[in-house]
Amino acid sequence: MEGLKSGTRDFRCTWKRISFIFIFTLISFHNFEFTRAKLILPVKRSFSQLEGSGLRKGTDGMTKEHFRQLKDHDFQRSLRHQRMLTSVADFPLDGNEYYVGLYYTELGLGTPSQKYYVQVDTGSDLLWVNCKPCPRCPRESNLNVPLNLYDLLETSTGKNVSCLSSECKTLASISASRCVDKSCYYGFGYGDGSTTMGYLVEDVLTFSTIVGNDTVKNATANIVFGCGFNQTGSSLTSSDRAVDGIMGFGRQVLSVVSQLADDELTTSEFAHCLQGDTGHGGLFVIGDIQEPGLVYTPMVPNEFHYNVNLQRISVGDTMLDIDPDVFAVDGSGDGGTIFDSGTTMALFVDKAFSAFVNQLLLVVNVPYVTIEDTTCFEYSSRDVSSVFPSVTLYFDGGAQMQLKPENYLYRQQVTMSSQWCLAWSPSSSSNLDLSILGDIVLKNKLVVYDIEKEQIGWMDFNCQSSVKVSSGNASGNQEVSPDLVTISKGFSLSPAVGLRLPMLSLTLVLLRAFFNLKI
C-alpha cells in the first residue's frame, strides 16, 4: 500500500483500554508574515444557555442532576492523572466551567484553510481533529457549532509524518504508537472508556495575531497534529458537547505552544483568563505577558503536567493545621498540585480537604446538609461574601492566591429555593492522591504558564479587559482584548454552563492504549 494519503479510507481498527484528554478552541484567519507572533484565541464556554448558567435570567442555580453530570465529567478526567520576532497569538475561548466543563476555540487547518472547533486542554499535548474516514464521529453538535472532518486528500499542503521522525518517537512516550506503512499511528484511551486512534500528519495551521494594539491579522505555520479516524465512546461519538477535536497546551514538545516556540514563531509562554459562569468564555494568549501584579510559583521540574508546590491553606484569618508534606510530590512523581483549566471544580488531598471543611463549618453560622457526599448550605442569598470567609492558598516561593466564596461554592437549585454547595472534593473521591485547581478556582484570574522559566503566575483580573503583552521591540507593550477576535458562527465569547469535574490541565498521564490495526 502507498502512503496513508492514498489509502486512509481502508483502515479498520480495533481498540482496548484508555485514558482521557482535554480540548481547546482556536480561531482562524488568513495569511500574515511575521517574526514571532502573539497568538490570540477567544474561547467559549459550552452551554451558556442551559440551566445553572449565570447568563440565564431567572435561574437559581443548577439542578442536582446537572451537578452529577459535572462531577462525573471531572471524575472521568481525573483518571488521566494516574501516571501516564515577537508578536502575540490570540485564541478566543467559548464554553463554561459549568454544565459540561468545556472551553473551546476555533482554528484553521490545511490549504485551503478549513475551520475546526477544538477543546482547549492544558492537560494534554497533542492537537488532534476528527479525520476522514470516521464512521463514528459525530456529524452535529449540541453546542451549535458546525462540525468538520479533516481530509488529507483535500489539502494541498498536508502530508504524513514518518514513523522515523522525532515527533513519532516523542509520541511513543505519551501514547501507544505503531508504524504502519511507514506512517506514525497513535492511540489514546480515556478514563470514561472512550478511545481515539489516528496517525500523525503535518499541515498548515492558521491562527490570529495582534499587530499593534488593535489590528488582527492571520498567520500560518506548519504544525504536526493527529488525524483521528477511529473514535469510540459517547464522549467522542455523541452529539452532546461534540467538537472536532482537542488542542493540547501541555509542557511537552508536541503541544501547539511548544511547536510554535521551537519554530521561533511565538514564545513558550501563554496565559488564559476564564470568565466563569457570569461571562462568555474568555481569552487565551501566547506571548510574553507584561501585567503588573502577577505573582509566580515555580513548576515542579520534570513533570508532565503543570504541577506546583502548594504549602498551606488559610480560612479567613485561621491557618489550617496541615503538614505541607501532604501536598508534596513524592519520589515516584506522584502528588503535588496541578493547574487544570479542564477540570470544573477542585480536588484537594484528603487531609487538607477535611481540615478545610471542618474550619468552614466552624465559622459559618448557616445550617447545612449532606447531599450525595457534598456539603450544601441552606442559604439562598447571592451575597455569599457576607457569610462565608475568604480562603488563601500559599505556594512555594511566597506566592499567594486569594479566593472568594464563589471560588469554592456553587449555587444549586432545590425545591422553591437554592443552596450553596461545596465545589471542592477530596482527591480520594477520584482515586487520586494529588490536588487539582480547576476552573472554579482559576476563573476571573489571569493565569500565566511560562514553560521556559518553569513557573506559573496569576492575578485577579477582569477577563473582559485587555491584557498587556510584550511586543518585543521599542514600541512597548501591546493591548490584547477579548473583543479583537471572536469565535465565528458568531465568533463571540459565550460560556457554557455547568460544573466540570477534574478535567485537569495536566499533560496526559495516559493509560497505555493497546490496539490491533488491520489494513
Short mmCIF file of C-alpha atoms in Angstrom, two decimals:
data_model
loop_
_atom_site.label_atom_id
_atom_site.label_comp_id
_atom_site.label_asym_id
_atom_site.label_seq_id
_atom_site.Cartn_x
_atom_site.Cartn_y
_atom_site.Cartn_z
CA MET A 1 0.00 0.00 0.00
CA GLU A 2 1.24 3.50 -0.79
CA GLY A 3 1.22 6.22 1.88
CA LEU A 4 -1.75 6.96 4.05
CA LYS A 5 -2.71 9.88 1.86
CA SER A 6 -3.85 7.45 -0.85
CA GLY A 7 -5.30 4.82 1.41
CA THR A 8 -6.78 6.27 4.56
CA ARG A 9 -10.30 5.15 3.73
CA ASP A 10 -9.44 1.46 4.01
CA PHE A 11 -8.43 1.20 7.64
CA ARG A 12 -10.28 -0.96 10.10
CA CYS A 13 -9.22 -0.65 13.74
CA THR A 14 -9.85 -2.44 16.99
CA TRP A 15 -9.23 -0.85 20.39
CA LYS A 16 -8.61 -1.82 24.01
CA ARG A 17 -8.22 0.33 27.16
CA ILE A 18 -7.99 4.08 27.52
CA SER A 19 -7.35 7.34 29.43
CA PHE A 20 -8.58 10.94 28.91
CA ILE A 21 -7.76 14.23 27.13
CA PHE A 22 -8.77 17.79 27.25
CA ILE A 23 -9.69 20.22 24.43
CA PHE A 24 -9.10 23.83 23.41
CA THR A 25 -10.79 26.20 20.93
CA LEU A 26 -8.94 28.18 18.33
CA ILE A 27 -9.68 30.86 15.76
CA SER A 28 -8.53 31.03 12.17
CA PHE A 29 -7.63 33.98 9.95
CA HIS A 30 -5.69 34.38 6.74
CA ASN A 31 -2.06 34.98 5.73
CA PHE A 32 0.40 37.19 7.53
CA GLU A 33 4.19 37.32 7.53
CA PHE A 34 5.61 37.86 10.98
CA THR A 35 8.52 37.40 13.34
CA ARG A 36 7.47 35.54 16.48
CA ALA A 37 3.75 36.02 16.78
CA LYS A 38 1.49 36.84 19.68
CA LEU A 39 -1.27 34.31 19.25
CA ILE A 40 -4.75 35.22 20.42
CA LEU A 41 -7.56 32.73 21.00
CA PRO A 42 -11.01 33.79 22.10
CA VAL A 43 -12.54 30.89 23.97
CA LYS A 44 -16.16 29.95 24.51
CA ARG A 45 -17.78 28.05 27.30
CA SER A 46 -20.25 25.46 26.15
CA PHE A 47 -23.96 25.51 27.02
CA SER A 48 -24.17 29.02 28.46
CA GLN A 49 -27.84 28.96 27.57
CA LEU A 50 -28.65 25.99 29.81
CA GLU A 51 -29.92 25.84 33.38
CA GLY A 52 -27.39 26.70 36.01
CA SER A 53 -25.73 29.30 33.87
CA GLY A 54 -25.06 32.70 35.31
CA LEU A 55 -26.18 34.07 31.96
CA ARG A 56 -29.67 32.65 32.25
CA LYS A 57 -32.18 35.12 33.61
CA GLY A 58 -34.39 33.83 36.39
CA THR A 59 -32.36 30.71 37.14
CA ASP A 60 -31.49 29.85 40.71
CA GLY A 61 -28.51 27.56 40.38
CA MET A 62 -28.06 24.17 38.82
CA THR A 63 -30.08 21.04 39.48
CA LYS A 64 -28.75 18.00 41.33
CA GLU A 65 -28.74 16.04 38.09
CA HIS A 66 -26.74 18.80 36.45
CA PHE A 67 -24.23 18.67 39.28
CA ARG A 68 -23.99 14.87 38.98
CA GLN A 69 -23.09 15.20 35.32
CA LEU A 70 -20.37 17.69 36.15
CA LYS A 71 -18.92 15.51 38.88
CA ASP A 72 -18.89 12.56 36.52
CA HIS A 73 -17.14 14.71 33.92
CA ASP A 74 -14.44 15.70 36.41
CA PHE A 75 -14.08 12.13 37.66
CA GLN A 76 -13.52 10.78 34.16
CA ARG A 77 -10.98 13.47 33.50
CA SER A 78 -9.19 12.72 36.76
CA LEU A 79 -8.41 9.22 35.54
CA ARG A 80 -5.95 10.78 33.13
CA HIS A 81 -3.76 11.77 36.03
CA GLN A 82 -2.98 8.30 37.16
CA ARG A 83 0.62 8.15 35.80
CA MET A 84 0.79 8.06 32.32
CA LEU A 85 10.49 38.14 16.28
CA THR A 86 7.84 38.81 18.76
CA SER A 87 4.12 39.07 18.14
CA VAL A 88 1.06 37.82 20.02
CA ALA A 89 -1.10 34.83 19.14
CA ASP A 90 -4.67 35.07 20.34
CA PHE A 91 -7.33 32.37 20.59
CA PRO A 92 -10.89 33.31 21.54
CA LEU A 93 -12.47 30.92 24.03
CA ASP A 94 -16.04 29.82 24.36
CA GLY A 95 -17.62 27.44 26.82
CA ASN A 96 -18.24 27.45 30.55
CA GLU A 97 -16.80 25.81 33.61
CA TYR A 98 -20.31 24.65 34.36
CA TYR A 99 -22.62 22.11 32.79
CA VAL A 100 -20.25 20.21 30.51
CA GLY A 101 -16.93 21.60 31.64
CA LEU A 102 -15.72 22.56 28.19
CA TYR A 103 -13.87 25.56 26.80
CA TYR A 104 -13.35 25.52 23.08
CA THR A 105 -11.90 27.65 20.31
CA GLU A 106 -11.65 27.70 16.54
CA LEU A 107 -8.65 27.05 14.32
CA GLY A 108 -7.84 26.70 10.64
CA LEU A 109 -6.04 23.72 9.14
CA GLY A 110 -4.92 22.89 5.61
CA THR A 111 -4.84 24.67 2.25
CA PRO A 112 -7.39 25.97 1.57
CA SER A 113 -7.91 26.54 5.28
CA GLN A 114 -10.87 24.74 6.86
CA LYS A 115 -12.34 25.67 10.26
CA TYR A 116 -12.38 23.29 13.22
CA TYR A 117 -13.70 23.71 16.76
CA VAL A 118 -11.46 22.10 19.33
CA GLN A 119 -11.47 21.83 23.09
CA VAL A 120 -8.61 23.67 24.78
CA ASP A 121 -6.63 21.44 27.12
CA THR A 122 -3.65 22.44 29.22
CA GLY A 123 -3.55 18.86 30.48
CA SER A 124 -2.57 17.23 27.20
CA ASP A 125 -0.07 17.90 24.44
CA LEU A 126 -1.17 16.69 21.02
CA LEU A 127 -3.56 18.64 18.82
CA TRP A 128 -5.83 16.17 17.02
CA VAL A 129 -9.00 16.52 14.97
CA ASN A 130 -11.55 14.08 13.59
CA CYS A 131 -10.39 12.85 10.21
CA LYS A 132 -11.95 11.12 7.21
CA PRO A 133 -12.94 8.35 7.13
CA CYS A 134 -14.52 8.35 10.58
CA PRO A 135 -17.78 6.36 10.74
CA ARG A 136 -18.32 7.01 14.46
CA CYS A 137 -17.51 10.71 14.52
CA PRO A 138 -20.49 12.96 15.36
CA ARG A 139 -21.97 14.90 12.46
CA GLU A 140 -23.67 17.60 14.53
CA SER A 141 -23.18 19.21 17.92
CA ASN A 142 -25.50 20.43 20.66
CA LEU A 143 -23.03 23.28 21.11
CA ASN A 144 -24.50 24.76 17.93
CA VAL A 145 -21.18 24.75 16.07
CA PRO A 146 -20.67 23.17 12.63
CA LEU A 147 -18.51 20.04 12.70
CA ASN A 148 -15.90 19.21 10.09
CA LEU A 149 -13.76 16.19 9.21
CA TYR A 150 -10.16 16.81 8.19
CA ASP A 151 -9.38 15.18 4.84
CA LEU A 152 -5.74 14.71 3.91
CA LEU A 153 -6.81 14.20 0.30
CA GLU A 154 -8.37 17.68 0.10
CA THR A 155 -5.45 19.82 1.31
CA SER A 156 -2.54 20.71 -0.92
CA THR A 157 -0.13 21.22 1.97
CA GLY A 158 -0.79 18.16 4.13
CA LYS A 159 1.46 15.13 4.37
CA ASN A 160 2.00 12.07 6.54
CA VAL A 161 4.60 12.17 9.29
CA SER A 162 7.14 9.36 9.04
CA CYS A 163 7.44 6.87 11.87
CA LEU A 164 11.18 7.63 11.76
CA SER A 165 10.57 11.28 12.65
CA SER A 166 11.43 12.82 16.01
CA GLU A 167 7.74 13.66 16.50
CA CYS A 168 6.78 10.00 16.22
CA LYS A 169 9.46 8.98 18.68
CA THR A 170 8.20 11.60 21.11
CA LEU A 171 4.62 10.41 20.65
CA ALA A 172 5.64 6.93 21.76
CA SER A 173 6.36 8.32 25.23
CA ILE A 174 2.79 9.57 25.79
CA SER A 175 0.63 7.09 23.88
CA ALA A 176 0.50 3.68 22.33
CA SER A 177 2.12 4.06 18.91
CA ARG A 178 2.89 1.86 15.96
CA CYS A 179 4.37 2.16 12.50
CA VAL A 180 2.07 1.18 9.64
CA ASP A 181 3.20 1.60 6.05
CA LYS A 182 5.93 3.98 7.26
CA SER A 183 3.36 6.24 8.92
CA CYS A 184 3.10 7.02 12.63
CA TYR A 185 -0.05 5.74 14.33
CA TYR A 186 -1.11 6.61 17.86
CA GLY A 187 -3.78 5.54 20.31
CA PHE A 188 -5.15 7.39 23.32
CA GLY A 189 -7.52 5.91 25.86
CA TYR A 190 -9.71 7.94 28.19
CA GLY A 191 -10.97 7.34 31.68
CA ASP A 192 -14.60 7.25 30.57
CA GLY A 193 -13.88 4.30 28.27
CA SER A 194 -13.66 6.29 25.06
CA THR A 195 -10.72 5.94 22.70
CA THR A 196 -9.21 7.73 19.74
CA MET A 197 -6.93 6.27 17.14
CA GLY A 198 -5.18 8.08 14.32
CA TYR A 199 -1.91 8.95 12.67
CA LEU A 200 0.34 12.00 12.62
CA VAL A 201 0.17 14.48 9.77
CA GLU A 202 1.79 17.83 9.07
CA ASP A 203 -0.17 20.71 7.61
CA VAL A 204 -0.66 24.47 7.81
CA LEU A 205 -2.20 25.95 10.95
CA THR A 206 -3.94 29.31 10.53
CA PHE A 207 -4.35 31.50 13.60
CA SER A 208 -4.88 35.10 14.67
CA THR A 209 -2.12 37.51 15.64
CA ILE A 210 -2.15 41.02 17.05
CA VAL A 211 -0.13 43.71 15.28
CA GLY A 212 -0.20 46.96 17.20
CA ASN A 213 -2.97 47.37 19.73
CA ASP A 214 -5.98 46.91 17.52
CA THR A 215 -5.02 45.11 14.32
CA VAL A 216 -5.78 41.42 13.93
CA LYS A 217 -4.06 39.56 11.12
CA ASN A 218 -3.81 35.95 10.12
CA ALA A 219 -0.62 33.98 10.49
CA THR A 220 0.28 30.50 9.31
CA ALA A 221 2.71 27.85 10.49
CA ASN A 222 3.42 24.23 9.65
CA ILE A 223 2.45 22.04 12.57
CA VAL A 224 2.31 18.32 13.38
CA PHE A 225 -1.04 17.08 14.67
CA GLY A 226 -3.18 13.98 14.88
CA CYS A 227 -5.64 12.77 12.26
CA GLY A 228 -8.13 10.78 14.34
CA PHE A 229 -10.20 8.41 12.23
CA ASN A 230 -11.49 5.86 14.76
CA GLN A 231 -13.23 7.14 17.89
CA THR A 232 -15.23 5.09 20.41
CA GLY A 233 -17.23 6.03 23.48
CA SER A 234 -20.06 8.51 23.92
CA SER A 235 -17.84 11.46 24.85
CA LEU A 236 -16.19 11.33 21.41
CA THR A 237 -19.01 9.97 19.26
CA SER A 238 -22.27 11.54 20.52
CA SER A 239 -23.65 14.93 19.52
CA ASP A 240 -23.77 16.06 23.14
CA ARG A 241 -20.96 18.66 23.64
CA ALA A 242 -19.31 17.47 20.42
CA VAL A 243 -16.40 19.40 18.93
CA ASP A 244 -13.90 18.48 16.21
CA GLY A 245 -11.00 17.52 18.45
CA ILE A 246 -8.60 18.50 21.19
CA MET A 247 -5.88 21.14 21.23
CA GLY A 248 -3.24 20.39 23.83
CA PHE A 249 -1.23 23.12 25.52
CA GLY A 250 0.85 20.90 27.78
CA ARG A 251 4.53 21.16 28.67
CA GLN A 252 5.83 18.60 26.17
CA VAL A 253 7.34 19.17 22.71
CA LEU A 254 4.28 18.08 20.69
CA SER A 255 1.99 20.74 22.13
CA VAL A 256 1.00 23.62 19.87
CA VAL A 257 2.75 26.22 22.01
CA SER A 258 5.99 24.18 22.06
CA GLN A 259 5.96 23.64 18.30
CA LEU A 260 5.38 27.32 17.58
CA ALA A 261 8.10 28.30 20.05
CA ASP A 262 10.57 25.79 18.57
CA ASP A 263 9.99 27.40 15.17
CA GLU A 264 10.59 30.81 16.81
CA LEU A 265 7.12 31.96 15.79
CA THR A 266 5.96 32.60 19.35
CA THR A 267 7.36 32.43 22.85
CA SER A 268 6.80 29.41 25.08
CA GLU A 269 4.66 31.49 27.43
CA PHE A 270 0.87 31.64 27.34
CA ALA A 271 -1.99 32.80 29.51
CA HIS A 272 -5.72 32.33 29.86
CA CYS A 273 -8.48 34.28 31.53
CA LEU A 274 -11.70 32.32 32.08
CA GLN A 275 -14.78 34.40 32.82
CA GLY A 276 -16.65 31.83 34.86
CA ASP A 277 -20.42 31.41 34.94
CA THR A 278 -21.12 35.12 34.57
CA GLY A 279 -19.12 35.60 31.39
CA HIS A 280 -18.92 34.40 27.82
CA GLY A 281 -15.74 32.40 27.71
CA GLY A 282 -12.53 34.35 27.93
CA LEU A 283 -9.18 34.76 26.24
CA PHE A 284 -6.11 32.67 25.52
CA VAL A 285 -2.89 34.43 24.52
CA ILE A 286 0.54 33.10 23.55
CA GLY A 287 3.17 35.75 24.24
CA ASP A 288 5.19 37.45 26.99
CA ILE A 289 2.59 38.71 29.47
CA GLN A 290 3.50 42.07 31.00
CA GLU A 291 0.74 42.68 33.53
CA PRO A 292 1.98 44.24 36.80
CA GLY A 293 0.74 42.44 39.88
CA LEU A 294 1.41 38.88 38.72
CA VAL A 295 2.81 36.57 41.39
CA TYR A 296 4.70 33.41 40.44
CA THR A 297 5.45 29.99 41.85
CA PRO A 298 7.90 27.52 40.29
CA MET A 299 6.67 24.43 38.48
CA VAL A 300 7.78 21.06 39.78
CA PRO A 301 10.56 20.06 37.33
CA ASN A 302 10.40 17.00 35.10
CA GLU A 303 6.62 16.64 35.38
CA PHE A 304 4.17 16.02 32.54
CA HIS A 305 1.60 18.38 34.00
CA TYR A 306 1.55 21.95 35.27
CA ASN A 307 2.40 20.81 38.78
CA VAL A 308 3.36 23.21 41.59
CA ASN A 309 4.04 23.05 45.33
CA LEU A 310 1.06 24.15 47.42
CA GLN A 311 2.20 24.51 51.05
CA ARG A 312 -0.57 25.91 53.24
CA ILE A 313 -4.24 26.96 53.29
CA SER A 314 -5.97 29.54 55.47
CA VAL A 315 -9.70 30.05 56.00
CA GLY A 316 -10.32 33.66 56.92
CA ASP A 317 -7.58 34.57 59.39
CA THR A 318 -7.04 30.98 60.54
CA MET A 319 -4.13 28.97 59.16
CA LEU A 320 -5.16 25.32 58.84
CA ASP A 321 -3.13 22.71 60.69
CA ILE A 322 -1.90 20.81 57.63
CA ASP A 323 1.51 19.23 57.22
CA PRO A 324 2.97 20.73 53.99
CA ASP A 325 4.28 17.27 53.10
CA VAL A 326 0.74 16.12 52.22
CA PHE A 327 0.93 18.39 49.16
CA ALA A 328 4.43 17.34 48.09
CA VAL A 329 5.41 15.36 45.00
CA ASP A 330 6.89 12.05 46.14
CA GLY A 331 9.92 10.21 44.79
CA SER A 332 7.89 8.45 42.11
CA GLY A 333 6.48 11.73 40.79
CA ASP A 334 3.01 11.31 42.31
CA GLY A 335 1.27 14.05 44.26
CA GLY A 336 1.59 17.79 44.02
CA THR A 337 -0.96 20.39 42.94
CA ILE A 338 -1.96 20.70 39.31
CA PHE A 339 -3.39 23.71 37.48
CA ASP A 340 -6.05 22.31 35.16
CA SER A 341 -8.32 24.54 33.11
CA GLY A 342 -10.14 21.39 32.04
CA THR A 343 -11.44 20.50 35.47
CA THR A 344 -14.62 22.24 36.56
CA MET A 345 -14.20 22.16 40.30
CA ALA A 346 -11.23 21.37 42.54
CA LEU A 347 -9.70 18.42 44.36
CA PHE A 348 -7.57 18.54 47.48
CA VAL A 349 -5.72 15.72 49.19
CA ASP A 350 -7.95 14.24 51.86
CA LYS A 351 -6.18 15.64 54.95
CA ALA A 352 -6.26 19.16 53.53
CA PHE A 353 -9.87 18.86 52.41
CA SER A 354 -11.02 17.62 55.83
CA ALA A 355 -9.22 20.46 57.59
CA PHE A 356 -10.81 22.98 55.22
CA VAL A 357 -14.35 21.65 55.68
CA ASN A 358 -14.02 21.42 59.47
CA GLN A 359 -12.88 25.03 59.74
CA LEU A 360 -15.54 26.25 57.32
CA LEU A 361 -18.32 24.57 59.33
CA LEU A 362 -16.86 26.09 62.49
CA VAL A 363 -17.02 29.70 61.28
CA VAL A 364 -20.13 29.66 59.05
CA ASN A 365 -23.31 30.02 61.08
CA VAL A 366 -25.61 28.52 58.46
CA PRO A 367 -27.47 25.17 58.57
CA TYR A 368 -26.08 22.59 56.19
CA VAL A 369 -26.98 19.20 54.78
CA THR A 370 -25.01 16.50 53.02
CA ILE A 371 -26.28 15.59 49.56
CA GLU A 372 -24.52 12.71 47.83
CA ASP A 373 -21.30 13.30 49.79
CA THR A 374 -21.45 17.05 49.05
CA THR A 375 -21.90 19.63 51.81
CA CYS A 376 -24.63 22.14 50.94
CA PHE A 377 -25.57 25.22 52.97
CA GLU A 378 -29.21 26.22 53.32
CA TYR A 379 -28.55 29.77 52.28
CA SER A 380 -30.30 31.21 49.22
CA SER A 381 -28.98 34.78 49.01
CA ARG A 382 -26.48 35.58 46.29
CA ASP A 383 -24.50 37.66 48.78
CA VAL A 384 -22.16 34.91 49.97
CA SER A 385 -19.22 37.14 50.88
CA SER A 386 -21.04 38.50 53.94
CA VAL A 387 -21.49 35.00 55.39
CA PHE A 388 -18.69 32.81 54.03
CA PRO A 389 -14.97 33.54 54.59
CA SER A 390 -12.27 34.09 52.04
CA VAL A 391 -9.63 31.39 51.55
CA THR A 392 -5.93 31.82 50.79
CA LEU A 393 -3.64 29.28 49.13
CA TYR A 394 0.09 29.63 49.88
CA PHE A 395 2.62 28.36 47.35
CA ASP A 396 6.34 27.75 47.07
CA GLY A 397 8.26 30.99 46.54
CA GLY A 398 5.86 33.06 48.65
CA ALA A 399 3.06 33.42 46.07
CA GLN A 400 -0.47 33.60 47.46
CA MET A 401 -3.82 33.07 45.75
CA GLN A 402 -6.77 34.88 47.30
CA LEU A 403 -10.11 33.11 46.83
CA LYS A 404 -13.62 34.43 47.29
CA PRO A 405 -16.51 32.20 48.41
CA GLU A 406 -17.52 31.91 44.74
CA ASN A 407 -14.20 30.12 44.18
CA TYR A 408 -15.22 27.21 46.41
CA LEU A 409 -19.03 27.29 46.31
CA TYR A 410 -21.58 26.81 43.55
CA ARG A 411 -25.29 27.58 43.54
CA GLN A 412 -27.66 24.61 43.31
CA GLN A 413 -31.41 24.51 42.74
CA VAL A 414 -33.67 22.94 45.34
CA THR A 415 -37.45 22.96 45.61
CA MET A 416 -38.65 26.57 45.56
CA SER A 417 -35.22 27.83 46.57
CA SER A 418 -31.48 27.31 46.19
CA GLN A 419 -28.44 26.30 48.20
CA TRP A 420 -24.72 26.94 48.10
CA CYS A 421 -22.72 23.72 47.88
CA LEU A 422 -19.01 22.98 48.09
CA ALA A 423 -17.32 22.79 44.70
CA TRP A 424 -14.22 21.22 46.26
CA SER A 425 -13.89 17.48 46.82
CA PRO A 426 -11.38 15.12 48.45
CA SER A 427 -8.95 13.65 45.94
CA SER A 428 -9.80 10.12 47.08
CA SER A 429 -13.25 10.61 45.51
CA SER A 430 -11.45 10.45 42.15
CA ASN A 431 -8.97 7.76 43.23
CA LEU A 432 -6.14 10.28 43.31
CA ASP A 433 -3.58 11.45 45.83
CA LEU A 434 -2.95 14.93 44.48
CA SER A 435 -4.67 18.30 44.40
CA ILE A 436 -6.21 19.86 41.29
CA LEU A 437 -7.14 23.50 40.85
CA GLY A 438 -9.94 23.64 38.29
CA ASP A 439 -11.94 26.45 36.77
CA ILE A 440 -13.91 27.18 39.93
CA VAL A 441 -10.60 28.32 41.45
CA LEU A 442 -8.96 29.76 38.32
CA LYS A 443 -11.91 31.75 36.98
CA ASN A 444 -11.67 35.54 36.83
CA LYS A 445 -7.91 35.33 37.09
CA LEU A 446 -5.18 35.88 34.54
CA VAL A 447 -3.13 32.67 34.74
CA VAL A 448 0.29 32.63 33.05
CA TYR A 449 2.21 29.47 32.12
CA ASP A 450 5.88 30.20 31.45
CA ILE A 451 7.29 26.92 30.13
CA GLU A 452 10.81 28.25 29.52
CA LYS A 453 11.22 29.65 33.04
CA GLU A 454 9.15 26.78 34.50
CA GLN A 455 6.83 28.97 36.54
CA ILE A 456 3.11 29.73 36.80
CA GLY A 457 1.79 33.17 37.67
CA TRP A 458 -1.63 34.65 38.37
CA MET A 459 -3.53 37.71 39.46
CA ASP A 460 -7.18 38.69 39.89
CA PHE A 461 -8.35 40.05 36.56
CA ASN A 462 -11.39 41.29 34.68
CA CYS A 463 -11.45 38.84 31.77
CA GLN A 464 -13.25 41.40 29.60
CA SER A 465 -10.27 43.75 29.92
CA SER A 466 -7.20 43.99 27.69
CA VAL A 467 -4.06 42.02 28.55
CA LYS A 468 -0.64 43.68 28.21
CA VAL A 469 1.76 41.61 26.13
CA SER A 470 5.34 42.50 25.19
CA SER A 471 5.80 43.49 21.56
CA GLY A 472 9.48 42.52 21.64
CA ASN A 473 10.64 45.88 20.33
CA ALA A 474 10.99 49.50 21.34
CA SER A 475 7.34 50.25 20.67
CA GLY A 476 6.41 48.90 24.09
CA ASN A 477 3.60 46.58 25.12
CA GLN A 478 0.53 45.65 23.11
CA GLU A 479 -3.02 45.51 24.42
CA VAL A 480 -4.82 42.25 23.63
CA SER A 481 -8.57 42.49 24.12
CA PRO A 482 -11.17 39.68 24.02
CA ASP A 483 -13.14 41.88 21.62
CA LEU A 484 -10.38 41.88 18.99
CA VAL A 485 -11.04 38.30 17.96
CA THR A 486 -14.28 36.41 18.31
CA ILE A 487 -15.37 32.89 17.54
CA SER A 488 -17.24 32.65 14.29
CA LYS A 489 -20.66 31.22 13.98
CA GLY A 490 -20.65 34.25 15.51
CA PHE A 491 -17.21 34.28 16.92
CA SER A 492 -18.21 35.89 20.19
CA LEU A 493 -17.32 34.74 23.65
CA SER A 494 -20.17 32.89 25.23
CA PRO A 495 -19.93 30.49 28.12
CA ALA A 496 -21.21 27.02 28.61
CA VAL A 497 -22.79 26.33 31.90
CA GLY A 498 -22.35 23.50 34.30
CA LEU A 499 -19.60 22.16 36.51
CA ARG A 500 -16.70 20.28 35.01
CA LEU A 501 -15.15 17.70 37.22
CA PRO A 502 -11.42 17.09 37.28
CA MET A 503 -10.61 17.75 33.66
CA LEU A 504 -7.16 18.71 34.81
CA SER A 505 -4.89 20.95 32.92
CA LEU A 506 -2.25 18.30 33.05
CA THR A 507 -0.26 16.81 30.28
CA LEU A 508 -1.87 13.46 29.76
CA VAL A 509 -0.86 10.77 32.11
CA LEU A 510 -2.20 8.15 29.81
CA LEU A 511 -3.10 4.61 30.47
CA ARG A 512 -1.28 2.89 27.68
CA ALA A 513 -3.73 2.16 24.90
CA PHE A 514 -3.15 -1.02 23.01
CA PHE A 515 -4.64 -1.70 19.64
CA ASN A 516 -4.60 -4.08 16.72
CA LEU A 517 -4.55 -2.47 13.29
CA LYS A 518 -5.66 -4.20 10.15
CA ILE A 519 -5.35 -2.75 6.68
#
